[in-house]
mmCIF file of C-alpha atoms and ligand atoms in Angstrom:
data_model
loop_
_atom_site.group_PDB
_atom_site.id
_atom_site.type_symbol
_atom_site.label_atom_id
_atom_site.label_comp_id
_atom_site.label_asym_id
_atom_site.label_seq_id
_atom_site.Cartn_x
_atom_site.Cartn_y
_atom_site.Cartn_z
ATOM 1 C CA UNK I 2 23.171 0.277 24.004
ATOM 2 C CA UNK I 3 23.200 -3.497 23.729
ATOM 3 C CA UNK I 4 22.808 -5.617 20.610
ATOM 4 C CA UNK I 5 20.727 -9.042 21.824
ATOM 5 C CA UNK I 6 22.729 -12.032 19.615
ATOM 6 C CA UNK I 7 21.422 -13.088 16.346
ATOM 7 C CA UNK I 8 21.502 -14.569 12.925
ATOM 8 C CA UNK I 9 20.956 -12.639 9.959
ATOM 9 C CA UNK I 10 20.789 -13.704 6.381
ATOM 10 C CA UNK I 11 18.510 -12.772 3.446
ATOM 11 C CA UNK I 12 17.786 -13.273 -0.380
ATOM 12 C CA UNK I 13 16.098 -10.967 -1.954
ATOM 13 C CA UNK I 14 15.128 -9.837 -5.405
ATOM 14 C CA UNK I 15 16.997 -7.154 -7.963
ATOM 15 C CA UNK I 16 14.653 -4.480 -7.736
ATOM 16 C CA UNK I 17 14.171 -1.300 -10.100
ATOM 17 C CA UNK I 18 12.118 1.621 -8.260
ATOM 18 C CA UNK I 19 11.119 4.873 -9.784
ATOM 19 C CA UNK I 20 8.563 6.665 -11.305
ATOM 20 C CA UNK I 21 8.505 5.640 -15.025
ATOM 21 C CA UNK I 22 10.853 2.475 -14.869
ATOM 22 C CA UNK I 23 8.641 0.175 -16.529
ATOM 23 C CA UNK I 24 10.207 1.339 -19.461
ATOM 24 C CA UNK I 25 13.143 -1.020 -18.120
ATOM 25 C CA UNK I 26 11.068 -4.408 -18.500
ATOM 26 C CA UNK I 27 12.420 -5.172 -21.986
ATOM 27 C CA UNK I 28 16.203 -4.484 -20.322
ATOM 28 C CA UNK I 29 14.802 -6.583 -17.300
ATOM 29 C CA UNK I 30 13.385 -9.383 -19.004
ATOM 30 C CA UNK I 31 16.545 -9.805 -21.425
ATOM 31 C CA UNK I 32 18.609 -9.776 -17.651
ATOM 32 C CA UNK I 33 16.435 -12.819 -17.209
ATOM 33 C CA UNK I 34 17.659 -14.419 -20.157
ATOM 34 C CA UNK I 35 13.920 -15.265 -21.371
ATOM 35 C CA UNK I 36 12.516 -14.523 -24.851
ATOM 36 C CA UNK I 37 9.161 -15.704 -23.954
ATOM 37 C CA UNK I 38 6.879 -13.440 -21.139
ATOM 38 C CA UNK I 39 3.427 -14.139 -20.042
ATOM 39 C CA UNK I 40 1.649 -11.433 -18.478
ATOM 40 C CA UNK I 41 -0.515 -12.206 -15.216
ATOM 41 C CA UNK I 42 -3.368 -10.045 -14.170
ATOM 42 C CA UNK I 43 -6.661 -9.799 -12.765
ATOM 43 C CA UNK I 44 -9.409 -9.042 -15.186
ATOM 44 C CA UNK I 45 -9.705 -5.475 -13.681
ATOM 45 C CA UNK I 46 -6.235 -4.498 -14.608
ATOM 46 C CA UNK I 47 -6.577 -6.199 -17.759
ATOM 47 C CA UNK I 48 -5.549 -2.879 -19.067
ATOM 48 C CA UNK I 49 -2.705 -2.254 -17.496
ATOM 49 C CA UNK I 50 -1.400 -5.919 -18.529
ATOM 50 C CA UNK I 51 -1.931 -4.700 -22.076
ATOM 51 C CA UNK I 52 0.481 -1.868 -21.413
ATOM 52 C CA UNK I 53 3.158 -4.512 -20.451
ATOM 53 C CA UNK I 54 2.565 -6.439 -23.378
ATOM 54 C CA UNK I 55 2.876 -3.822 -25.232
ATOM 55 C CA UNK I 56 6.375 -2.657 -23.661
ATOM 56 C CA UNK I 57 7.341 -6.131 -23.976
ATOM 57 C CA UNK I 58 6.603 -6.203 -28.021
ATOM 58 C CA UNK I 59 8.114 -9.695 -29.426
ATOM 59 C CA UNK I 60 9.043 -10.896 -26.263
ATOM 60 C CA UNK I 61 5.517 -11.046 -25.037
ATOM 61 C CA UNK I 62 4.238 -14.402 -25.281
ATOM 62 C CA UNK I 63 0.231 -13.789 -24.120
ATOM 63 C CA UNK I 64 -2.051 -12.494 -21.552
ATOM 64 C CA UNK I 65 -3.353 -14.684 -18.436
ATOM 65 C CA UNK I 66 -6.239 -12.310 -16.810
ATOM 66 C CA UNK I 67 -7.707 -14.491 -14.665
ATOM 67 C CA UNK I 68 -5.951 -14.282 -11.043
ATOM 68 C CA UNK I 69 -8.433 -13.768 -8.682
ATOM 69 C CA UNK I 70 -8.237 -13.636 -4.624
ATOM 70 C CA UNK I 71 -6.593 -16.902 -2.432
ATOM 71 C CA UNK I 72 -5.181 -18.350 -5.800
ATOM 72 C CA UNK I 73 -7.716 -20.960 -6.328
ATOM 73 C CA UNK I 74 -6.076 -24.166 -7.437
ATOM 74 C CA UNK I 75 -8.620 -24.567 -10.595
ATOM 75 C CA UNK I 76 -7.134 -21.134 -11.715
ATOM 76 C CA UNK I 77 -3.693 -22.279 -10.456
ATOM 77 C CA UNK I 78 -4.000 -25.070 -13.037
ATOM 78 C CA UNK I 79 -5.597 -23.387 -16.100
ATOM 79 C CA UNK I 80 -2.785 -20.661 -15.539
ATOM 80 C CA UNK I 81 0.144 -23.505 -15.833
ATOM 81 C CA UNK I 82 -1.686 -25.054 -18.437
ATOM 82 C CA UNK I 83 -1.736 -21.438 -20.045
ATOM 83 C CA UNK I 84 2.077 -21.099 -19.721
ATOM 84 C CA UNK I 85 2.996 -24.583 -21.058
ATOM 85 C CA UNK I 86 1.081 -23.928 -24.087
ATOM 86 C CA UNK I 87 2.340 -20.878 -25.281
ATOM 87 C CA UNK I 88 6.138 -21.720 -24.044
ATOM 88 C CA UNK I 89 6.608 -19.251 -21.777
ATOM 89 C CA UNK I 90 10.212 -19.301 -20.152
ATOM 90 C CA UNK I 91 9.031 -16.395 -17.460
ATOM 91 C CA UNK I 92 6.362 -14.706 -16.209
ATOM 92 C CA UNK I 93 5.358 -10.830 -15.706
ATOM 93 C CA UNK I 94 2.793 -10.510 -12.954
ATOM 94 C CA UNK I 95 1.408 -7.220 -12.436
ATOM 95 C CA UNK I 96 -1.011 -6.358 -9.798
ATOM 96 C CA UNK I 97 -1.399 -6.988 -6.011
ATOM 97 C CA UNK I 98 -1.007 -9.757 -3.918
ATOM 98 C CA UNK I 99 -3.261 -11.900 -6.035
ATOM 99 C CA UNK I 100 -1.365 -11.807 -8.995
ATOM 100 C CA UNK I 101 1.656 -12.591 -7.446
ATOM 101 C CA UNK I 102 0.395 -15.352 -5.552
ATOM 102 C CA UNK I 103 -0.820 -16.563 -8.588
ATOM 103 C CA UNK I 104 2.621 -16.297 -10.124
ATOM 104 C CA UNK I 105 4.082 -18.139 -7.305
ATOM 105 C CA UNK I 106 1.362 -21.116 -8.108
ATOM 106 C CA UNK I 107 2.734 -21.508 -11.267
ATOM 107 C CA UNK I 108 6.312 -21.105 -10.293
ATOM 108 C CA UNK I 109 6.084 -24.163 -7.685
ATOM 109 C CA UNK I 110 5.171 -26.431 -10.639
ATOM 110 C CA UNK I 111 7.309 -25.133 -13.208
ATOM 111 C CA UNK I 112 10.273 -23.206 -11.743
ATOM 112 C CA UNK I 113 9.645 -20.416 -14.138
ATOM 113 C CA UNK I 114 10.899 -17.259 -12.934
ATOM 114 C CA UNK I 115 9.079 -14.188 -11.939
ATOM 115 C CA UNK I 116 9.301 -10.704 -12.652
ATOM 116 C CA UNK I 117 7.013 -8.481 -10.473
ATOM 117 C CA UNK I 118 4.915 -5.254 -11.468
ATOM 118 C CA UNK I 119 3.529 -4.464 -7.779
ATOM 119 C CA UNK I 120 0.826 -2.431 -7.926
ATOM 120 C CA UNK I 121 -0.536 -2.570 -4.198
ATOM 121 C CA UNK I 122 1.438 -2.308 -1.120
ATOM 122 C CA UNK I 123 0.534 -6.005 0.217
ATOM 123 C CA UNK I 124 4.335 -7.110 -0.052
ATOM 124 C CA UNK I 125 4.222 -10.672 -1.759
ATOM 125 C CA UNK I 126 6.815 -9.886 -4.250
ATOM 126 C CA UNK I 127 9.491 -10.002 -1.533
ATOM 127 C CA UNK I 128 8.993 -13.316 -0.114
ATOM 128 C CA UNK I 129 8.908 -17.099 -1.017
ATOM 129 C CA UNK I 130 5.475 -17.517 0.916
ATOM 130 C CA UNK I 131 3.291 -19.036 -1.928
ATOM 131 C CA UNK I 132 -0.645 -19.466 -0.614
ATOM 132 C CA UNK I 133 -3.247 -21.966 -2.895
ATOM 133 C CA UNK I 134 -6.938 -22.672 -1.837
ATOM 134 C CA UNK I 135 -8.335 -25.833 -2.400
ATOM 135 C CA UNK I 136 -11.703 -26.841 -1.355
ATOM 136 C CA UNK I 137 -12.407 -23.639 0.449
ATOM 137 C CA UNK I 138 -9.005 -24.413 2.366
ATOM 138 C CA UNK I 139 -5.900 -22.190 1.933
ATOM 139 C CA UNK I 140 -2.596 -23.773 2.104
ATOM 140 C CA UNK I 141 0.283 -21.680 2.355
ATOM 141 C CA UNK I 142 4.020 -22.727 2.471
ATOM 142 C CA UNK I 143 7.807 -21.615 1.845
ATOM 143 C CA UNK I 144 9.590 -22.155 -1.193
ATOM 144 C CA UNK I 145 12.512 -20.599 -2.714
ATOM 145 C CA UNK I 146 11.343 -20.737 -6.078
ATOM 146 C CA UNK I 147 8.581 -18.832 -5.807
ATOM 147 C CA UNK I 148 10.617 -15.783 -4.919
ATOM 148 C CA UNK I 149 10.456 -13.037 -7.432
ATOM 149 C CA UNK I 150 14.002 -12.656 -9.371
ATOM 150 C CA UNK I 151 12.891 -9.124 -10.227
ATOM 151 C CA UNK I 152 10.807 -6.650 -9.065
ATOM 152 C CA UNK I 153 9.875 -3.388 -10.777
ATOM 153 C CA UNK I 154 8.639 -0.658 -8.674
ATOM 154 C CA UNK I 155 6.705 2.279 -10.839
ATOM 155 C CA UNK I 156 4.672 4.805 -8.591
ATOM 156 C CA UNK I 157 3.278 5.934 -11.451
ATOM 157 C CA UNK I 158 1.309 2.769 -11.860
ATOM 158 C CA UNK I 159 -0.428 2.703 -8.711
ATOM 159 C CA UNK I 160 -2.049 6.066 -9.246
ATOM 160 C CA UNK I 161 -4.860 4.172 -10.292
ATOM 161 C CA UNK I 162 -5.437 2.403 -6.779
ATOM 162 C CA UNK I 163 -8.244 3.859 -5.337
ATOM 163 C CA UNK I 164 -7.225 6.308 -2.252
ATOM 164 C CA UNK I 165 -9.175 3.524 0.439
ATOM 165 C CA UNK I 166 -7.704 0.781 -0.889
ATOM 166 C CA UNK I 167 -4.375 2.760 -0.675
ATOM 167 C CA UNK I 168 -4.669 3.465 3.191
ATOM 168 C CA UNK I 169 -6.197 -0.388 4.010
ATOM 169 C CA UNK I 170 -3.178 -1.734 1.510
ATOM 170 C CA UNK I 171 -0.899 0.390 3.273
ATOM 171 C CA UNK I 172 -1.963 -0.374 7.050
ATOM 172 C CA UNK I 173 -1.586 -4.047 5.856
ATOM 173 C CA UNK I 174 1.926 -3.704 5.006
ATOM 174 C CA UNK I 175 2.531 -1.641 7.883
ATOM 175 C CA UNK I 176 1.533 -4.834 9.667
ATOM 176 C CA UNK I 177 3.902 -6.731 8.419
ATOM 177 C CA UNK I 178 7.081 -4.283 9.366
ATOM 178 C CA UNK I 179 5.313 -4.032 13.290
ATOM 179 C CA UNK I 180 5.127 -7.553 13.680
ATOM 180 C CA UNK I 181 9.072 -7.948 12.240
ATOM 181 C CA UNK I 182 10.359 -5.546 15.167
ATOM 182 C CA UNK I 183 9.052 -7.779 17.916
ATOM 183 C CA UNK I 184 9.541 -11.705 15.502
ATOM 184 C CA UNK I 185 11.003 -14.718 17.434
ATOM 185 C CA UNK I 186 13.938 -13.907 14.962
ATOM 186 C CA UNK I 187 13.938 -10.306 14.819
ATOM 187 C CA UNK I 188 17.435 -8.597 13.560
ATOM 188 C CA UNK I 189 18.718 -4.890 14.224
ATOM 189 C CA UNK I 190 18.971 -5.012 10.338
ATOM 190 C CA UNK I 191 15.697 -6.074 9.430
ATOM 191 C CA UNK I 192 14.398 -3.727 12.970
ATOM 192 C CA UNK I 193 16.257 -0.677 11.058
ATOM 193 C CA UNK I 194 14.382 -1.359 7.882
ATOM 194 C CA UNK I 195 10.928 -2.080 10.146
ATOM 195 C CA UNK I 196 10.707 1.423 11.182
ATOM 196 C CA UNK I 197 11.836 3.308 8.305
ATOM 197 C CA UNK I 198 9.149 1.042 6.597
ATOM 198 C CA UNK I 199 6.454 2.355 9.033
ATOM 199 C CA UNK I 200 7.635 6.143 8.821
ATOM 200 C CA UNK I 201 7.441 6.219 5.013
ATOM 201 C CA UNK I 202 4.370 4.490 4.548
ATOM 202 C CA UNK I 203 2.471 6.356 7.173
ATOM 203 C CA UNK I 204 3.874 9.899 6.077
ATOM 204 C CA UNK I 205 2.979 8.527 2.255
ATOM 205 C CA UNK I 206 -0.696 7.672 3.334
ATOM 206 C CA UNK I 207 -1.267 11.000 4.860
ATOM 207 C CA UNK I 208 -0.575 12.499 1.626
ATOM 208 C CA UNK I 209 -2.066 10.303 -0.940
ATOM 209 C CA UNK I 210 -5.413 10.356 0.970
ATOM 210 C CA UNK I 211 -5.315 14.046 0.486
ATOM 211 C CA UNK I 212 -4.311 13.560 -3.117
ATOM 212 C CA UNK I 213 -4.198 10.520 -4.932
ATOM 213 C CA UNK I 214 -2.518 11.436 -7.754
ATOM 214 C CA UNK I 215 0.765 13.022 -5.880
ATOM 215 C CA UNK I 216 3.355 11.104 -7.210
ATOM 216 C CA UNK I 217 5.666 11.919 -4.461
ATOM 217 C CA UNK I 218 3.402 10.523 -1.887
ATOM 218 C CA UNK I 219 2.768 7.496 -4.034
ATOM 219 C CA UNK I 220 6.712 6.828 -4.119
ATOM 220 C CA UNK I 221 6.737 7.223 -0.307
ATOM 221 C CA UNK I 222 4.271 4.426 -0.169
ATOM 222 C CA UNK I 223 6.042 1.955 -2.624
ATOM 223 C CA UNK I 224 9.021 2.794 -1.410
ATOM 224 C CA UNK I 225 7.636 1.713 2.130
ATOM 225 C CA UNK I 226 5.828 -1.218 0.864
ATOM 226 C CA UNK I 227 8.887 -2.609 -0.352
ATOM 227 C CA UNK I 228 10.709 -2.041 2.826
ATOM 228 C CA UNK I 229 7.501 -3.933 4.768
ATOM 229 C CA UNK I 230 7.461 -6.963 2.396
ATOM 230 C CA UNK I 231 11.622 -7.296 2.773
ATOM 231 C CA UNK I 232 10.555 -7.330 6.622
ATOM 232 C CA UNK I 233 7.861 -9.930 6.213
ATOM 233 C CA UNK I 234 10.067 -12.313 3.944
ATOM 234 C CA UNK I 235 12.762 -12.032 6.414
ATOM 235 C CA UNK I 236 11.344 -12.582 9.861
ATOM 236 C CA UNK I 237 8.834 -14.231 11.155
ATOM 237 C CA UNK I 238 5.349 -13.105 12.210
ATOM 238 C CA UNK I 239 3.060 -13.435 15.537
ATOM 239 C CA UNK I 240 -0.405 -12.750 16.957
ATOM 240 C CA UNK I 241 -1.037 -9.777 14.502
ATOM 241 C CA UNK I 242 -1.231 -12.459 11.597
ATOM 242 C CA UNK I 243 -2.327 -15.514 13.180
ATOM 243 C CA UNK I 244 -5.431 -13.554 14.216
ATOM 244 C CA UNK I 245 -5.635 -11.741 10.472
ATOM 245 C CA UNK I 246 -5.531 -15.667 9.328
ATOM 246 C CA UNK I 247 -8.140 -16.542 11.366
ATOM 247 C CA UNK I 248 -10.536 -13.936 10.982
ATOM 248 C CA UNK I 249 -10.015 -14.124 7.076
ATOM 249 C CA UNK I 250 -10.751 -18.153 6.917
ATOM 250 C CA UNK I 251 -13.383 -18.359 9.434
ATOM 251 C CA UNK I 252 -15.188 -15.348 7.993
ATOM 252 C CA UNK I 253 -14.027 -14.424 4.540
ATOM 253 C CA UNK I 254 -13.385 -11.200 5.768
ATOM 254 C CA UNK I 255 -11.485 -8.927 2.902
ATOM 255 C CA UNK I 256 -7.765 -9.151 3.709
ATOM 256 C CA UNK I 257 -6.195 -5.540 3.821
ATOM 257 C CA UNK I 258 -9.209 -4.175 5.962
ATOM 258 C CA UNK I 259 -8.971 -7.316 8.600
ATOM 259 C CA UNK I 260 -5.449 -6.022 9.288
ATOM 260 C CA UNK I 261 -6.181 -2.409 9.507
ATOM 261 C CA UNK I 262 -8.613 -2.904 12.203
ATOM 262 C CA UNK I 263 -6.602 -5.599 14.291
ATOM 263 C CA UNK I 264 -3.404 -4.417 14.133
ATOM 264 C CA UNK I 265 -3.564 -1.507 16.703
ATOM 265 C CA UNK I 266 -5.207 -4.090 19.289
ATOM 266 C CA UNK I 267 -2.224 -6.545 18.338
ATOM 267 C CA UNK I 268 -0.074 -4.189 19.124
ATOM 268 C CA UNK I 269 -1.889 -3.150 22.590
ATOM 269 C CA UNK I 270 -1.487 -6.960 23.257
ATOM 270 C CA UNK I 271 2.320 -7.090 22.738
ATOM 271 C CA UNK I 272 3.548 -3.604 23.943
ATOM 272 C CA UNK I 273 3.787 -5.039 27.580
ATOM 273 C CA UNK I 274 6.175 -7.639 26.677
ATOM 274 C CA UNK I 275 8.074 -5.809 23.557
ATOM 275 C CA UNK I 276 8.221 -1.793 25.133
ATOM 276 C CA UNK I 277 11.258 -0.708 23.399
ATOM 277 C CA UNK I 278 10.339 -2.620 19.955
ATOM 278 C CA UNK I 279 6.689 -1.421 19.726
ATOM 279 C CA UNK I 280 8.242 2.118 20.553
ATOM 280 C CA UNK I 281 10.034 2.056 17.565
ATOM 281 C CA UNK I 282 6.598 1.936 15.921
ATOM 282 C CA UNK I 283 5.339 4.877 17.939
ATOM 283 C CA UNK I 284 8.651 6.952 17.256
ATOM 284 C CA UNK I 285 7.846 6.267 13.101
ATOM 285 C CA UNK I 286 4.245 7.707 13.242
ATOM 286 C CA UNK I 287 5.322 10.437 15.565
ATOM 287 C CA UNK I 288 2.576 9.581 18.237
ATOM 288 C CA UNK I 289 3.175 8.855 22.022
ATOM 289 C CA UNK I 290 1.646 5.617 22.066
ATOM 290 C CA UNK I 291 2.019 3.002 18.790
ATOM 291 C CA UNK I 292 -1.403 0.953 19.167
ATOM 292 C CA UNK I 293 -3.626 4.666 19.837
ATOM 293 C CA UNK I 294 -0.997 5.841 16.984
ATOM 294 C CA UNK I 295 -1.850 3.100 14.509
ATOM 295 C CA UNK I 296 -5.419 3.287 15.163
ATOM 296 C CA UNK I 297 -5.765 7.197 14.958
ATOM 297 C CA UNK I 298 -3.717 7.039 11.760
ATOM 298 C CA UNK I 299 -6.306 4.177 10.396
ATOM 299 C CA UNK I 300 -9.021 6.827 11.238
ATOM 300 C CA UNK I 301 -7.373 9.674 10.012
ATOM 301 C CA UNK I 302 -7.285 8.551 7.154
ATOM 302 C CA UNK I 303 -10.713 6.982 6.861
ATOM 303 C CA UNK I 304 -10.108 3.393 6.922
ATOM 304 C CA UNK I 305 -12.634 1.040 9.139
ATOM 305 C CA UNK I 306 -11.854 0.118 12.492
ATOM 306 C CA UNK I 307 -14.258 -2.109 13.105
ATOM 307 C CA UNK I 308 -14.585 -6.044 12.492
ATOM 308 C CA UNK I 309 -18.419 -5.553 12.585
ATOM 309 C CA UNK I 310 -18.493 -3.026 9.726
ATOM 310 C CA UNK I 311 -16.280 -5.100 7.598
ATOM 311 C CA UNK I 312 -18.489 -8.481 7.525
ATOM 312 C CA UNK I 313 -17.725 -10.510 10.950
ATOM 313 C CA UNK I 314 -21.114 -11.814 11.849
ATOM 314 C CA UNK I 315 -22.368 -11.521 15.387
ATOM 315 C CA UNK I 316 -21.716 -13.908 18.149
ATOM 316 C CA UNK I 317 -18.950 -15.045 16.824
ATOM 317 C CA UNK I 318 -16.276 -13.318 19.582
ATOM 318 C CA UNK I 319 -15.662 -16.797 21.632
ATOM 319 C CA UNK I 320 -15.568 -19.042 18.596
ATOM 320 C CA UNK I 321 -12.870 -16.682 17.285
ATOM 321 C CA UNK I 322 -10.767 -16.524 20.404
ATOM 322 C CA UNK I 323 -10.617 -20.291 20.684
ATOM 323 C CA UNK I 324 -9.582 -20.376 17.392
ATOM 324 C CA UNK I 325 -7.547 -18.490 17.597
ATOM 325 C CA UNK I 326 -5.608 -19.936 20.523
ATOM 326 C CA UNK I 327 -5.970 -23.387 19.594
ATOM 327 C CA UNK I 328 -2.443 -24.209 17.985
ATOM 328 C CA UNK I 329 0.956 -22.809 20.053
ATOM 329 C CA UNK I 330 2.787 -20.481 17.786
ATOM 330 C CA UNK I 331 5.598 -17.670 19.022
ATOM 331 C CA UNK I 332 4.511 -14.748 20.566
ATOM 332 C CA UNK I 333 6.368 -12.088 22.550
ATOM 333 C CA UNK I 334 3.257 -12.203 24.862
ATOM 334 C CA UNK I 335 1.835 -15.476 26.010
ATOM 335 C CA UNK I 336 -1.486 -16.019 24.669
ATOM 336 C CA UNK I 337 -4.609 -16.399 26.845
ATOM 337 C CA UNK I 338 -7.854 -17.122 25.328
ATOM 338 C CA UNK I 339 -9.737 -14.690 27.959
ATOM 339 C CA UNK I 340 -7.531 -11.237 26.725
ATOM 340 C CA UNK I 341 -7.561 -12.444 22.878
ATOM 341 C CA UNK I 342 -11.527 -12.697 23.357
ATOM 342 C CA UNK I 343 -11.133 -9.122 24.833
ATOM 343 C CA UNK I 344 -8.803 -8.019 22.523
ATOM 344 C CA UNK I 345 -11.442 -9.230 19.560
ATOM 345 C CA UNK I 346 -14.362 -7.576 21.337
ATOM 346 C CA UNK I 347 -12.732 -4.019 21.114
ATOM 347 C CA UNK I 348 -11.779 -4.779 17.189
ATOM 348 C CA UNK I 349 -15.402 -6.072 17.024
ATOM 349 C CA UNK I 350 -16.710 -2.909 17.946
ATOM 350 C CA UNK I 351 -14.262 -0.351 16.588
ATOM 351 C CA UNK I 352 -13.432 0.615 19.943
ATOM 352 C CA UNK I 353 -10.161 2.284 20.670
ATOM 353 C CA UNK I 354 -6.839 -0.430 22.062
ATOM 354 C CA UNK I 355 -6.622 -0.803 25.699
HETATM 355 P P1 NAD H 6 -5.598 -7.792 -4.673
HETATM 356 O O1 NAD H 6 -4.478 -8.597 -5.185
HETATM 357 O O2 NAD H 6 -6.464 -8.866 -4.441
HETATM 358 O O3 NAD H 6 -5.847 -6.799 -5.548
HETATM 359 C C1 NAD H 6 -7.399 -6.057 -5.040
HETATM 360 C C2 NAD H 6 -7.775 -5.502 -6.052
HETATM 361 O O4 NAD H 6 -7.234 -4.260 -6.912
HETATM 362 C C3 NAD H 6 -8.259 -6.335 -7.613
HETATM 363 O O5 NAD H 6 -8.929 -6.320 -8.306
HETATM 364 C C4 NAD H 6 -6.543 -5.873 -8.173
HETATM 365 O O6 NAD H 6 -6.870 -6.059 -9.819
HETATM 366 C C5 NAD H 6 -6.972 -4.629 -8.139
HETATM 367 N N1 NAD H 6 -5.745 -3.733 -8.053
HETATM 368 C C6 NAD H 6 -4.440 -3.727 -7.801
HETATM 369 N N2 NAD H 6 -3.625 -2.639 -8.043
HETATM 370 C C7 NAD H 6 -4.386 -1.822 -8.456
HETATM 371 C C8 NAD H 6 -4.115 -0.480 -9.183
HETATM 372 N N3 NAD H 6 -2.812 0.283 -8.964
HETATM 373 N N4 NAD H 6 -5.114 0.570 -9.504
HETATM 374 C C9 NAD H 6 -6.518 0.093 -9.577
HETATM 375 N N5 NAD H 6 -7.108 -1.750 -9.384
HETATM 376 C C10 NAD H 6 -5.734 -2.067 -8.489
HETATM 377 O O7 NAD H 6 -4.735 -7.637 -3.345
HETATM 378 P P2 NAD H 6 -4.145 -6.881 -2.384
HETATM 379 O O8 NAD H 6 -4.313 -6.506 -0.582
HETATM 380 O O9 NAD H 6 -2.687 -6.388 -2.771
HETATM 381 O O10 NAD H 6 -3.869 -8.719 -2.141
HETATM 382 C C11 NAD H 6 -4.122 -9.994 -1.534
HETATM 383 C C12 NAD H 6 -3.558 -11.285 -1.363
HETATM 384 O O11 NAD H 6 -2.272 -11.063 -1.244
HETATM 385 C C13 NAD H 6 -3.977 -12.259 -0.417
HETATM 386 O O12 NAD H 6 -4.579 -13.444 -0.952
HETATM 387 C C14 NAD H 6 -3.072 -12.483 0.337
HETATM 388 O O13 NAD H 6 -3.160 -13.508 1.024
HETATM 389 C C15 NAD H 6 -2.017 -12.224 -0.504
HETATM 390 N N6 NAD H 6 -0.587 -11.655 0.222
HETATM 391 C C16 NAD H 6 0.224 -12.519 0.324
HETATM 392 C C17 NAD H 6 1.339 -12.651 0.971
HETATM 393 C C18 NAD H 6 2.951 -13.354 0.239
HETATM 394 O O14 NAD H 6 4.211 -12.977 1.196
HETATM 395 N N7 NAD H 6 2.510 -14.502 -0.077
HETATM 396 C C19 NAD H 6 1.990 -11.390 1.129
HETATM 397 C C20 NAD H 6 0.910 -10.186 1.036
HETATM 398 C C21 NAD H 6 -0.700 -10.455 0.506
#
């Protein structure tokens, strides 16, 4: 085996992992040196946030339950004002990428530390990437201030994530690891992590699909999500994420579902240019072919496989292929508009990857 040259550096949050680990919240807040934490959540997860507030006891300065998808600037401002008003010195974000994202938007302005308690598999808690939406446009950036200081992964808090959402969220996580394998700045450590991440997530999802209350399966998924998040936060992305960004932004398609549908096709596109790395995806899935293995995994778990089924309007393939190839970006295989259109057509109709 030959090792290609690489550079390696990473900055990761402290992690506390395990069923019931929410019990360590007070200790972790103390370790951050904080005494007045605000709890962030979506309106739907107010119940979980109240539980967190109860565990925090007199270290809780209030609950802000206004987190919504894509972090609208108005919500970010409202939450920033709330944090100032109650004199918060830290944030506890319990929820998925939308809630962690709100915490990041507050941290960007205030530098308050974030303790994240992820309840989906999106992986935002392991990255210093933020996104804020203003006037219909989502602006993303990278800033070390938004990387959470501590993350508590408690699989018990994911038991309520509906099976369907668990599967698409898990496929979204697998996409981070899969593209990390052939990223421009890929390195052997992240490749080890990515392969193990895909293996753990796929194994967990197969069992969560059968029984969403299987705590061991939930642990495998959350462990996989952590590893996928590390890859996303440490190395670059390529065609798949670019396509999902374009589709999500242009047609307001649901985030995790879009990743689920596009991933097998993006991997098929890149297979000739990175056969060894893509082979590691196949090995992790126990499949002969990575792209087909991902497609079959999604199908067997009842996840969507067609862009049409998740709301992409008819007659948009040419325009979408044009937008997705407009700005040059790195990908292991050159981006050709005609081939990207073919890829999108297969994804639109839900055909198996070429
Ligand atoms: P989400 O956070 O929008 O959650 C979806 C819904 O599921 C919400 O209503 C939420 O309250 C609910 N939910 C979450 N956990 C639950 C649980 N355990 N039980 C019951 N309901 C639960 O969805 P997401 O897919 O986690 O995050 C998507 C967002 O995160 C997107 O905006 C995406 O751009 C962003 N994201 C950012 C990064 C990053 O690094 N910055 C990485 C991944 C995703």
